[in-house]
Tab-separated table of C-alpha atoms in Angstrom:
chain	number	residue	atom	x	y	z
A	1	MET	CA	0.000	0.000	0.000
A	2	ARG	CA	1.187	3.498	-0.736
A	3	PRO	CA	2.298	5.452	2.358
A	4	LYS	CA	0.235	8.433	3.484
A	5	ILE	CA	0.766	11.997	4.587
A	6	TYR	CA	-2.168	13.499	6.482
A	7	LEU	CA	-2.964	17.196	6.386
A	8	PHE	CA	-4.853	18.003	9.581
A	9	GLY	CA	-6.148	21.455	10.360
A	10	ASP	CA	-8.842	24.086	9.899
A	11	SER	CA	-10.123	25.867	6.768
A	12	ILE	CA	-6.593	26.675	5.572
A	13	THR	CA	-6.121	22.921	5.336
A	14	GLU	CA	-9.645	22.091	4.102
A	15	GLU	CA	-9.217	24.536	1.188
A	16	SER	CA	-5.710	23.330	0.385
A	17	PHE	CA	-6.768	21.170	-2.567
A	18	ASN	CA	-8.317	24.156	-4.321
A	19	ASP	CA	-5.138	24.851	-6.309
A	20	GLY	CA	-3.322	25.191	-2.982
A	21	TRP	CA	-0.573	23.661	-0.861
A	22	GLY	CA	-2.408	20.344	-0.491
A	23	SER	CA	-2.930	19.698	-4.186
A	24	SER	CA	0.653	20.871	-4.855
A	25	LEU	CA	1.888	18.223	-2.403
A	26	ALA	CA	-0.392	15.633	-4.032
A	27	THR	CA	1.020	16.512	-7.463
A	28	HIS	CA	4.637	16.547	-6.260
A	29	PHE	CA	4.238	13.189	-4.501
A	30	GLY	CA	1.808	11.832	-7.139
A	31	ARG	CA	3.608	8.499	-7.379
A	32	THR	CA	4.967	8.345	-3.837
A	33	PHE	CA	2.427	9.288	-1.158
A	34	ASP	CA	-1.296	9.594	-0.739
A	35	ILE	CA	-1.927	13.095	0.566
A	36	VAL	CA	-4.979	12.724	2.786
A	37	LEU	CA	-7.101	15.748	3.608
A	38	ARG	CA	-8.433	16.181	7.137
A	39	GLY	CA	-9.331	19.868	7.190
A	40	TYR	CA	-12.258	21.146	9.266
A	41	SER	CA	-13.226	24.748	8.517
A	42	GLY	CA	-13.751	26.897	11.550
A	43	TYR	CA	-12.475	24.320	14.032
A	44	ASN	CA	-10.150	25.140	16.914
A	45	THR	CA	-8.006	22.827	19.061
A	46	ARG	CA	-10.736	22.502	21.716
A	47	TRP	CA	-13.276	21.160	19.240
A	48	VAL	CA	-10.944	18.775	17.428
A	49	LEU	CA	-9.730	17.310	20.715
A	50	LYS	CA	-13.306	16.168	21.327
A	51	VAL	CA	-13.341	14.171	18.092
A	52	LEU	CA	-9.703	13.220	17.530
A	53	ASP	CA	-10.368	9.508	17.963
A	54	ARG	CA	-13.257	9.723	15.488
A	55	ILE	CA	-11.079	11.435	12.886
A	56	PHE	CA	-8.162	9.057	13.449
A	57	PRO	CA	-9.590	5.787	14.781
A	58	SER	CA	-6.996	3.285	15.947
A	59	VAL	CA	-6.524	0.552	13.375
A	60	LYS	CA	-6.773	-3.110	14.382
A	61	GLY	CA	-4.028	-4.477	12.210
A	62	GLY	CA	-1.014	-2.783	13.787
A	63	ASP	CA	0.811	0.133	12.267
A	64	ASP	CA	0.220	-0.764	8.609
A	65	GLU	CA	-1.853	2.343	8.409
A	66	ALA	CA	0.503	4.698	10.256
A	67	PRO	CA	1.108	7.701	8.031
A	68	LYS	CA	4.653	8.724	7.211
A	69	ALA	CA	3.905	12.279	8.348
A	70	ILE	CA	1.102	14.532	9.510
A	71	THR	CA	0.837	18.306	9.458
A	72	VAL	CA	-1.017	19.858	12.401
A	73	PHE	CA	-2.143	23.346	11.451
A	74	PHE	CA	-4.384	24.988	14.065
A	75	GLY	CA	-4.462	28.296	15.852
A	76	ALA	CA	-6.043	30.747	13.427
A	77	ASN	CA	-9.453	30.147	15.047
A	78	ASP	CA	-8.181	29.698	18.608
A	79	ALA	CA	-6.622	33.166	18.273
A	80	SER	CA	-9.934	34.915	17.538
A	81	VAL	CA	-10.216	37.747	20.058
A	82	PRO	CA	-12.390	36.760	23.044
A	83	ASP	CA	-14.784	39.692	22.752
A	84	GLY	CA	-15.215	39.873	18.967
A	85	TYR	CA	-17.566	38.418	16.372
A	86	SER	CA	-15.759	35.060	16.398
A	87	ALA	CA	-15.463	34.819	20.200
A	88	PHE	CA	-17.076	31.371	20.187
A	89	GLN	CA	-14.044	30.069	18.293
A	90	HIS	CA	-11.605	31.590	20.796
A	91	VAL	CA	-9.485	29.292	22.947
A	92	PRO	CA	-7.327	30.874	25.684
A	93	LEU	CA	-3.599	30.773	24.967
A	94	ASP	CA	-2.721	28.381	27.806
A	95	GLU	CA	-5.454	25.970	26.766
A	96	TYR	CA	-4.297	26.176	23.125
A	97	LYS	CA	-0.802	25.136	24.208
A	98	GLN	CA	-2.165	22.301	26.320
A	99	ASN	CA	-4.480	21.174	23.504
A	100	LEU	CA	-1.613	21.143	20.989
A	101	HIS	CA	0.375	19.011	23.443
A	102	SER	CA	-2.570	16.615	23.722
A	103	ILE	CA	-2.931	16.397	19.936
A	104	VAL	CA	0.770	15.654	19.473
A	105	SER	CA	0.685	13.065	22.298
A	106	PHE	CA	-2.302	11.376	20.668
A	107	PHE	CA	-0.375	10.949	17.409
A	108	LYS	CA	2.876	9.924	19.121
A	109	LYS	CA	1.006	7.224	21.042
A	110	GLN	CA	-1.008	5.994	18.048
A	111	TRP	CA	1.832	6.225	15.523
A	112	PRO	CA	5.239	6.334	17.262
A	113	GLY	CA	7.120	6.425	13.960
A	114	THR	CA	5.102	9.180	12.305
A	115	LEU	CA	6.648	12.600	11.769
A	116	VAL	CA	4.394	15.276	13.288
A	117	ILE	CA	4.952	18.740	11.798
A	118	LEU	CA	3.340	21.707	13.545
A	119	ILE	CA	2.397	24.786	11.531
A	120	THR	CA	1.681	28.103	13.239
A	121	PRO	CA	-1.266	30.270	12.242
A	122	PRO	CA	-0.487	32.762	9.455
A	123	PRO	CA	-0.286	36.488	10.172
A	124	ILE	CA	-3.485	38.537	10.050
A	125	ASP	CA	-4.176	41.587	7.894
A	126	GLU	CA	-6.600	43.378	10.211
A	127	GLU	CA	-7.707	45.956	7.635
A	128	ALA	CA	-8.724	43.188	5.262
A	129	ARG	CA	-10.653	41.445	8.044
A	130	LEU	CA	-12.607	44.663	8.616
A	131	CYS	CA	-13.661	44.654	4.942
A	132	ASN	CA	-14.848	41.025	5.073
A	133	PRO	CA	-18.572	41.049	4.220
A	134	TYR	CA	-19.102	37.682	5.957
A	135	ILE	CA	-17.987	38.935	9.351
A	136	GLU	CA	-19.906	41.539	11.350
A	137	ASN	CA	-16.992	43.436	12.792
A	138	PRO	CA	-17.629	46.635	14.708
A	139	LEU	CA	-16.016	49.347	12.623
A	140	THR	CA	-12.538	49.473	14.108
A	141	LEU	CA	-12.272	46.141	15.894
A	142	PRO	CA	-11.359	43.114	13.780
A	143	GLU	CA	-12.350	39.676	15.105
A	144	ARG	CA	-8.755	38.532	14.682
A	145	THR	CA	-5.601	40.586	15.313
A	146	ASN	CA	-2.057	40.055	14.120
A	147	ASP	CA	-0.736	40.400	17.666
A	148	ALA	CA	-2.987	37.615	18.902
A	149	ALA	CA	-2.038	35.381	15.960
A	150	GLY	CA	1.600	36.105	16.831
A	151	SER	CA	1.118	34.989	20.435
A	152	TYR	CA	-0.456	31.726	19.287
A	153	ALA	CA	2.299	31.235	16.723
A	154	LYS	CA	4.916	31.706	19.466
A	155	ALA	CA	3.070	29.229	21.678
A	156	CYS	CA	2.952	26.724	18.801
A	157	VAL	CA	6.721	27.055	18.319
A	158	GLU	CA	7.204	26.480	22.059
A	159	VAL	CA	5.054	23.347	22.025
A	160	ALA	CA	7.049	22.052	19.052
A	161	GLY	CA	10.254	22.585	21.050
A	162	GLU	CA	8.824	20.815	24.087
A	163	CYS	CA	7.600	17.881	21.957
A	164	ARG	CA	10.712	17.861	19.753
A	165	CYS	CA	8.558	18.230	16.636
A	166	PRO	CA	9.603	20.197	13.577
A	167	VAL	CA	7.629	23.399	13.212
A	168	ILE	CA	6.889	25.860	10.424
A	169	ASP	CA	6.597	29.358	11.860
A	170	LEU	CA	4.350	30.673	9.136
A	171	TRP	CA	3.498	33.837	11.075
A	172	THR	CA	7.149	34.918	11.115
A	173	LYS	CA	8.085	33.514	7.707
A	174	MET	CA	5.330	35.331	5.818
A	175	GLN	CA	6.044	38.685	7.432
A	176	GLN	CA	9.628	38.592	6.201
A	177	PHE	CA	8.201	39.589	2.815
A	178	THR	CA	7.263	43.287	2.728
A	179	ASP	CA	4.074	42.865	0.718
A	180	TRP	CA	2.841	39.876	2.780
A	181	LYS	CA	-0.661	41.264	3.354
A	182	LYS	CA	-1.652	41.489	-0.301
A	183	ALA	CA	0.674	38.812	-1.629
A	184	TYR	CA	-0.181	35.988	0.755
A	185	LEU	CA	-3.655	36.655	2.194
A	186	SER	CA	-6.913	36.737	0.224
A	187	ASP	CA	-9.170	38.081	2.992
A	188	GLY	CA	-6.661	38.920	5.694
A	189	LEU	CA	-6.639	35.322	6.965
A	190	HIS	CA	-6.896	32.722	4.190
A	191	LEU	CA	-4.181	32.159	1.616
A	192	THR	CA	-3.724	33.395	-1.936
A	193	LYS	CA	-1.988	31.268	-4.565
A	194	SER	CA	1.348	32.770	-3.466
A	195	GLY	CA	0.517	32.177	0.189
A	196	ASN	CA	-0.274	28.569	-0.615
A	197	LYS	CA	3.056	28.314	-2.415
A	198	VAL	CA	4.875	29.428	0.730
A	199	VAL	CA	3.189	26.682	2.769
A	200	PHE	CA	3.870	24.074	0.076
A	201	GLU	CA	7.559	24.968	-0.091
A	202	GLU	CA	7.937	25.081	3.679
A	203	VAL	CA	6.280	21.685	4.152
A	204	LEU	CA	8.383	20.220	1.351
A	205	ALA	CA	11.579	21.600	2.927
A	206	LYS	CA	10.630	20.359	6.390
A	207	LEU	CA	9.849	16.883	5.069
A	208	LYS	CA	13.188	16.850	3.257
A	209	GLU	CA	15.081	17.879	6.414
A	210	GLU	CA	13.503	14.849	8.062
A	211	GLY	CA	14.533	12.523	5.237
A	212	ILE	CA	11.209	12.400	3.408
A	213	SER	CA	11.559	13.338	-0.268
A	214	LEU	CA	11.298	11.998	-3.805
A	215	GLU	CA	14.978	11.067	-3.543
A	216	THR	CA	14.475	8.813	-0.529
A	217	MET	CA	11.046	7.273	-1.111
A	218	PRO	CA	10.242	4.520	-3.613
A	219	PHE	CA	7.955	5.354	-6.520
A	220	ASP	CA	4.763	3.380	-7.042
A	221	LEU	CA	5.660	1.379	-10.175
A	222	PRO	CA	8.267	2.264	-12.783
A	223	LEU	CA	8.200	5.784	-14.144
A	224	PHE	CA	7.609	6.183	-17.868
A	225	HIS	CA	11.259	6.974	-18.630
A	226	GLU	CA	12.307	3.742	-16.903
A	227	ILE	CA	10.298	1.673	-19.366
A	228	ASP	CA	12.356	0.279	-22.237
A	229	PRO	CA	10.599	1.064	-25.537
A	230	LYS	CA	12.144	-2.079	-27.030
A	231	ASP	CA	10.816	-4.345	-24.264
A	232	PRO	CA	8.228	-2.456	-22.240
A	233	LEU	CA	6.927	-5.439	-20.263
A	234	LYS	CA	10.352	-6.391	-18.920
A	235	VAL	CA	10.262	-3.862	-16.098
A	236	PHE	CA	6.973	-5.270	-14.797
A	237	GLU	CA	8.278	-8.798	-14.405
A	238	ASN	CA	9.706	-8.314	-10.899
B	1	MET	CA	-13.133	5.779	8.195
B	2	ARG	CA	-13.939	8.155	5.380
B	3	PRO	CA	-15.044	6.421	2.148
B	4	LYS	CA	-12.777	6.605	-0.895
B	5	ILE	CA	-13.048	7.309	-4.590
B	6	TYR	CA	-10.099	6.053	-6.628
B	7	LEU	CA	-8.959	7.766	-9.810
B	8	PHE	CA	-7.180	5.146	-11.911
B	9	GLY	CA	-5.624	5.933	-15.246
B	10	ASP	CA	-2.681	7.312	-17.204
B	11	SER	CA	-1.079	10.781	-17.246
B	12	ILE	CA	-4.445	12.530	-17.594
B	13	THR	CA	-5.251	11.052	-14.208
B	14	GLU	CA	-1.755	11.436	-12.692
B	15	GLU	CA	-1.799	15.176	-13.523
B	16	SER	CA	-5.355	15.655	-12.287
B	17	PHE	CA	-4.334	17.170	-8.937
B	18	ASN	CA	-2.435	19.956	-10.671
B	19	ASP	CA	-5.431	22.312	-10.546
B	20	GLY	CA	-7.363	19.691	-12.484
B	21	TRP	CA	-10.358	17.377	-12.274
B	22	GLY	CA	-8.854	15.344	-9.419
B	23	SER	CA	-8.194	18.266	-7.095
B	24	SER	CA	-11.605	19.708	-8.030
B	25	LEU	CA	-13.207	16.444	-6.892
B	26	ALA	CA	-11.083	16.494	-3.714
B	27	THR	CA	-12.224	20.048	-2.976
B	28	HIS	CA	-15.878	19.321	-3.773
B	29	PHE	CA	-15.874	16.195	-1.601
B	30	GLY	CA	-13.457	17.682	0.960
B	31	ARG	CA	-15.535	16.531	3.932
B	32	THR	CA	-17.076	13.454	2.341
B	33	PHE	CA	-14.625	11.292	0.395
B	34	ASP	CA	-10.911	10.712	0.130
B	35	ILE	CA	-10.039	11.111	-3.529
B	36	VAL	CA	-7.164	8.701	-4.072
B	37	LEU	CA	-4.823	9.181	-7.004
B	38	ARG	CA	-3.676	6.147	-8.958
B	39	GLY	CA	-2.433	7.711	-12.185
B	40	TYR	CA	0.473	6.210	-14.116
B	41	SER	CA	1.818	8.429	-16.888
B	42	GLY	CA	2.389	6.697	-20.189
B	43	TYR	CA	0.729	3.449	-19.136
B	44	ASN	CA	-1.660	1.483	-21.313
B	45	THR	CA	-4.109	-1.280	-20.396
B	46	ARG	CA	-1.594	-4.020	-21.191
B	47	TRP	CA	0.958	-2.686	-18.705
B	48	VAL	CA	-1.481	-1.969	-15.895
B	49	LEU	CA	-3.015	-5.420	-16.198
B	50	LYS	CA	0.410	-6.823	-15.263
B	51	VAL	CA	0.442	-4.881	-11.998
B	52	LEU	CA	-3.238	-4.495	-11.102
B	53	ASP	CA	-2.938	-6.639	-7.976
B	54	ARG	CA	0.073	-4.617	-6.854
B	55	ILE	CA	-1.788	-1.337	-7.290
B	56	PHE	CA	-4.937	-2.673	-5.620
B	57	PRO	CA	-3.881	-5.473	-3.255
B	58	SER	CA	-6.763	-7.416	-1.755
B	59	VAL	CA	-7.379	-6.387	1.829
B	60	LYS	CA	-7.519	-8.968	4.600
B	61	GLY	CA	-10.310	-7.440	6.651
B	62	GLY	CA	-13.179	-7.780	4.174
B	63	ASP	CA	-14.626	-4.901	2.266
B	64	ASP	CA	-13.922	-2.165	4.821
B	65	GLU	CA	-11.547	-0.731	2.296
B	66	ALA	CA	-13.763	-1.072	-0.760
B	67	PRO	CA	-13.948	2.327	-2.422
B	68	LYS	CA	-17.342	3.847	-3.131
B	69	ALA	CA	-16.341	4.400	-6.754
B	70	ILE	CA	-13.404	4.153	-9.142
B	71	THR	CA	-12.813	5.907	-12.435
B	72	VAL	CA	-10.980	3.856	-15.079
B	73	PHE	CA	-9.500	6.199	-17.644
B	74	PHE	CA	-7.262	4.438	-20.182
B	75	GLY	CA	-6.973	4.374	-23.933
B	76	ALA	CA	-5.046	7.509	-24.875
B	77	ASN	CA	-1.792	5.513	-24.918
B	78	ASP	CA	-3.290	2.270	-26.246
B	79	ALA	CA	-4.501	4.307	-29.242
B	80	SER	CA	-1.008	5.447	-30.255
B	81	VAL	CA	-0.583	4.508	-33.911
B	82	PRO	CA	1.323	1.210	-34.319
B	83	ASP	CA	3.984	2.595	-36.631
B	84	GLY	CA	4.634	5.999	-35.007
B	85	TYR	CA	6.965	7.407	-32.382
B	86	SER	CA	4.864	6.004	-29.527
B	87	ALA	CA	4.351	2.572	-31.099
B	88	PHE	CA	5.641	0.835	-27.969
B	89	GLN	CA	2.602	2.180	-26.095
B	90	HIS	CA	0.181	0.897	-28.739
B	91	VAL	CA	-2.254	-1.871	-27.833
B	92	PRO	CA	-4.398	-3.355	-30.626
B	93	LEU	CA	-8.081	-2.436	-30.423
B	94	ASP	CA	-9.333	-5.964	-29.676
B	95	GLU	CA	-6.786	-6.413	-26.912
B	96	TYR	CA	-7.717	-2.991	-25.468
B	97	LYS	CA	-11.341	-4.118	-25.253
B	98	GLN	CA	-10.360	-7.400	-23.656
B	99	ASN	CA	-8.029	-5.640	-21.211
B	100	LEU	CA	-10.740	-3.178	-20.170
B	101	HIS	CA	-13.046	-6.157	-19.540
B	102	SER	CA	-10.350	-7.767	-17.392
B	103	ILE	CA	-9.808	-4.561	-15.410
B	104	VAL	CA	-13.532	-4.154	-14.746
B	105	SER	CA	-13.817	-7.838	-13.770
B	106	PHE	CA	-10.925	-7.457	-11.356
B	107	PHE	CA	-12.702	-4.602	-9.577
B	108	LYS	CA	-16.120	-6.271	-9.640
B	109	LYS	CA	-14.605	-9.387	-8.043
B	110	GLN	CA	-12.551	-7.499	-5.462
B	111	TRP	CA	-15.224	-4.905	-4.633
B	112	PRO	CA	-18.692	-6.096	-5.739
B	113	GLY	CA	-20.382	-2.963	-4.393
B	114	THR	CA	-18.033	-0.412	-5.933
B	115	LEU	CA	-19.228	1.775	-8.784
B	116	VAL	CA	-16.833	1.454	-11.742
B	117	ILE	CA	-16.983	4.415	-14.136
B	118	LEU	CA	-15.212	4.089	-17.480
B	119	ILE	CA	-13.876	7.206	-19.205
B	120	THR	CA	-12.973	7.151	-22.896
B	121	PRO	CA	-9.775	8.776	-24.181
B	122	PRO	CA	-10.178	12.444	-25.124
B	123	PRO	CA	-10.080	13.555	-28.761
B	124	ILE	CA	-6.696	14.317	-30.340
B	125	ASP	CA	-5.614	17.560	-31.983
B	126	GLU	CA	-3.157	16.131	-34.518
B	127	GLU	CA	-1.680	19.488	-35.523
B	128	ALA	CA	-0.801	20.219	-31.910
B	129	ARG	CA	0.809	16.787	-31.564
B	130	LEU	CA	3.016	17.603	-34.554
B	131	CYS	CA	4.254	20.729	-32.738
B	132	ASN	CA	5.074	18.835	-29.528
B	133	PRO	CA	8.813	19.267	-28.932
B	134	TYR	CA	8.956	16.143	-26.754
B	135	ILE	CA	7.793	13.824	-29.504
B	136	GLU	CA	9.836	13.103	-32.590
B	137	ASN	CA	7.056	12.970	-35.133
B	138	PRO	CA	7.900	12.725	-38.793
B	139	LEU	CA	6.618	15.954	-40.297
B	140	THR	CA	3.134	14.974	-41.354
B	141	LEU	CA	2.475	11.883	-39.261
B	142	PRO	CA	1.375	12.415	-35.662
B	143	GLU	CA	1.969	9.572	-33.183
B	144	ARG	CA	-1.700	9.750	-32.186
B	145	THR	CA	-4.681	10.431	-34.452
B	146	ASN	CA	-8.195	11.540	-33.649
B	147	ASP	CA	-9.658	8.692	-35.679
B	148	ALA	CA	-7.731	6.129	-33.673
B	149	ALA	CA	-8.729	7.770	-30.382
B	150	GLY	CA	-12.331	7.659	-31.630
B	151	SER	CA	-12.150	3.923	-32.302
B	152	TYR	CA	-10.817	3.286	-28.807
B	153	ALA	CA	-13.469	5.569	-27.316
B	154	LYS	CA	-16.167	3.618	-29.158
B	155	ALA	CA	-14.685	0.353	-27.891
B	156	CYS	CA	-14.643	1.725	-24.342
B	157	VAL	CA	-18.331	2.643	-24.612
B	158	GLU	CA	-19.072	-0.884	-25.888
B	159	VAL	CA	-17.214	-2.487	-22.981
B	160	ALA	CA	-19.161	-0.288	-20.552
B	161	GLY	CA	-22.413	-1.494	-22.122
B	162	GLU	CA	-21.299	-5.128	-21.917
B	163	CYS	CA	-20.227	-4.709	-18.255
B	164	ARG	CA	-23.202	-2.504	-17.380
B	165	CYS	CA	-20.874	0.227	-16.135
B	166	PRO	CA	-21.577	3.923	-16.513
B	167	VAL	CA	-19.282	5.553	-19.061
B	168	ILE	CA	-18.183	9.084	-19.887
B	169	ASP	CA	-17.669	9.398	-23.635
B	170	LEU	CA	-15.154	12.213	-23.404
B	171	TRP	CA	-14.121	11.870	-27.043
B	172	THR	CA	-17.658	12.660	-28.222
B	173	LYS	CA	-18.526	15.110	-25.449
B	174	MET	CA	-15.527	17.363	-26.030
B	175	GLN	CA	-16.014	17.550	-29.790
B	176	GLN	CA	-19.527	18.907	-29.321
B	177	PHE	CA	-17.835	22.233	-28.541
B	178	THR	CA	-16.573	23.928	-31.708
B	179	ASP	CA	-13.317	25.226	-30.225
B	180	TRP	CA	-12.478	21.915	-28.475
B	181	LYS	CA	-8.895	21.742	-29.779
B	182	LYS	CA	-7.703	24.970	-28.224
B	183	ALA	CA	-10.181	25.122	-25.366
B	184	TYR	CA	-9.726	21.647	-23.947
B	185	LEU	CA	-6.285	20.365	-25.004
B	186	SER	CA	-2.937	21.834	-23.973
B	187	ASP	CA	-0.721	19.824	-26.319
B	188	GLY	CA	-3.260	18.051	-28.475
B	189	LEU	CA	-3.693	15.265	-25.890
B	190	HIS	CA	-3.520	16.501	-22.278
B	191	LEU	CA	-6.142	18.764	-20.736
B	192	THR	CA	-6.288	22.505	-20.207
B	193	LYS	CA	-8.052	23.999	-17.191
B	194	SER	CA	-11.299	24.023	-19.208
B	195	GLY	CA	-10.725	20.450	-20.347
B	196	ASN	CA	-10.217	19.420	-16.735
B	197	LYS	CA	-13.456	21.193	-15.849
B	198	VAL	CA	-15.339	19.094	-18.417
B	199	VAL	CA	-14.019	15.881	-16.856
B	200	PHE	CA	-14.776	17.120	-13.322
B	201	GLU	CA	-18.361	18.008	-14.240
B	202	GLU	CA	-18.928	14.763	-16.125
B	203	VAL	CA	-17.611	12.633	-13.245
B	204	LEU	CA	-19.691	14.622	-10.758
B	205	ALA	CA	-22.832	14.170	-12.887
B	206	LYS	CA	-22.191	10.458	-13.360
B	207	LEU	CA	-21.655	9.951	-9.614
B	208	LYS	CA	-24.881	11.835	-8.924
B	209	GLU	CA	-26.827	9.692	-11.417
B	210	GLU	CA	-25.636	6.699	-9.421
B	211	GLY	CA	-26.720	8.210	-6.110
B	212	ILE	CA	-23.320	9.473	-4.965
B	213	SER	CA	-23.394	13.186	-4.107
B	214	LEU	CA	-23.046	15.664	-1.255
B	215	GLU	CA	-26.805	15.344	-0.756
B	216	THR	CA	-26.680	11.606	-0.146
B	217	MET	CA	-23.374	11.095	1.685
B	218	PRO	CA	-22.693	11.983	5.322
B	219	PHE	CA	-20.184	14.714	6.072
B	220	ASP	CA	-17.159	13.975	8.231
B	221	LEU	CA	-18.065	15.912	11.429
B	222	PRO	CA	-20.437	18.868	11.715
B	223	LEU	CA	-19.970	21.686	9.242
B	224	PHE	CA	-19.144	25.101	10.658
B	225	HIS	CA	-22.654	26.461	10.109
B	226	GLU	CA	-24.074	23.553	12.109
B	227	ILE	CA	-22.136	24.598	15.207
B	228	ASP	CA	-24.158	26.680	17.672
B	229	PRO	CA	-22.138	29.789	18.597
B	230	LYS	CA	-23.868	29.813	21.987
B	231	ASP	CA	-22.899	26.215	22.777
B	232	PRO	CA	-20.280	25.052	20.293
B	233	LEU	CA	-19.372	21.817	22.090
B	234	LYS	CA	-22.940	20.511	22.121
B	235	VAL	CA	-22.800	19.185	18.563
B	236	PHE	CA	-19.719	17.078	19.379
B	237	GLU	CA	-21.371	15.223	22.233
B	238	ASN	CA	-22.975	12.495	20.101
């Protein structure tokens, strides 16, 4: 069976196959891994903790089904400000940290050999959030702030250190580019094509650092250029 | 576990997650199905028959792992002309028909309840094939012709009738649009964004005809709008 990489997170994960970082990974690893989507729009760490064993039920037959890697990408909803429009998605910072620890522990217990990669929430363009027609923000108070997202990103990096997991600090990485607000964010929170490209490249690099790449993983069946035009069936005889 | 839909075919399937019909299906069914990619660039029905049980090994634990549906999309390589540049990919028409029967039988035996959807090869723009820098075509003889693709498409439709499988006659469907060559084909054979959209919509419609749609399948966990902002955890208690 082909090994798997799970993408676990909120809307930024759920939307990732819409010409985004998920479908780019699926294309890149098209003959190597199954990229499995487990994105839940709007969810925070408190909600997913309630259903973690329903999303990832333990498999009877041992670790056949253990994925090679899993990305854990939460925090954008947890970081909603506690007195704004999206307050019901807010999770206090300390609880977010504890929840991330619990999520990582769950995977480490279920799949000891699986690489768990944490991804911090992206930065927030507050002005763009204020223009979002789907969110009833009081005029000058966005429901998410960049400072809050930054605190959750920092906490995520800390948890990664404590759990010895690799982490992608997307909040910091994106803001290294001057035009990050327009270039990477479509509505001040979700990702543009370029923003998706950043996540794709960062995940690819992190996987490679941990020894997971096209160079190290077997392909599923011979590639076209490995097939001898003079005796095409030969390569299938093994 | 979330039910699966397999996409099985040649390069037109392997490339389908590159902003194509595969990633569109994965986005559409993002909370319903896992869309699993089994595309093998350059392959014909003769080659895949040799490795079918390696691609789809029988599972010990019964039909837990039976996919809800599988698309079988071969013929574009089989239909290469027998004396052209891609002759080594050619499979005679009668053998193609027999091979398609064998592939369908394999799935029907392994997964009696799985919907098998056949897809015919797309039409060929011969002029565009002659301009393809990757193919050494003698000046006026393309390695694939539209007539040949049409014969294989017709054979595919016949096999579907004999097996009582639904079929998408892409060869006919695409040519109903006057500008099909430029609109749907990027190099005379592979699909543009619009060509991918045709396949996506046809697969979606065929699934729906067979009772497989967002309206009939359960979602994986409550959708965001189903979560009560006043008591968000309530919905997770079942």
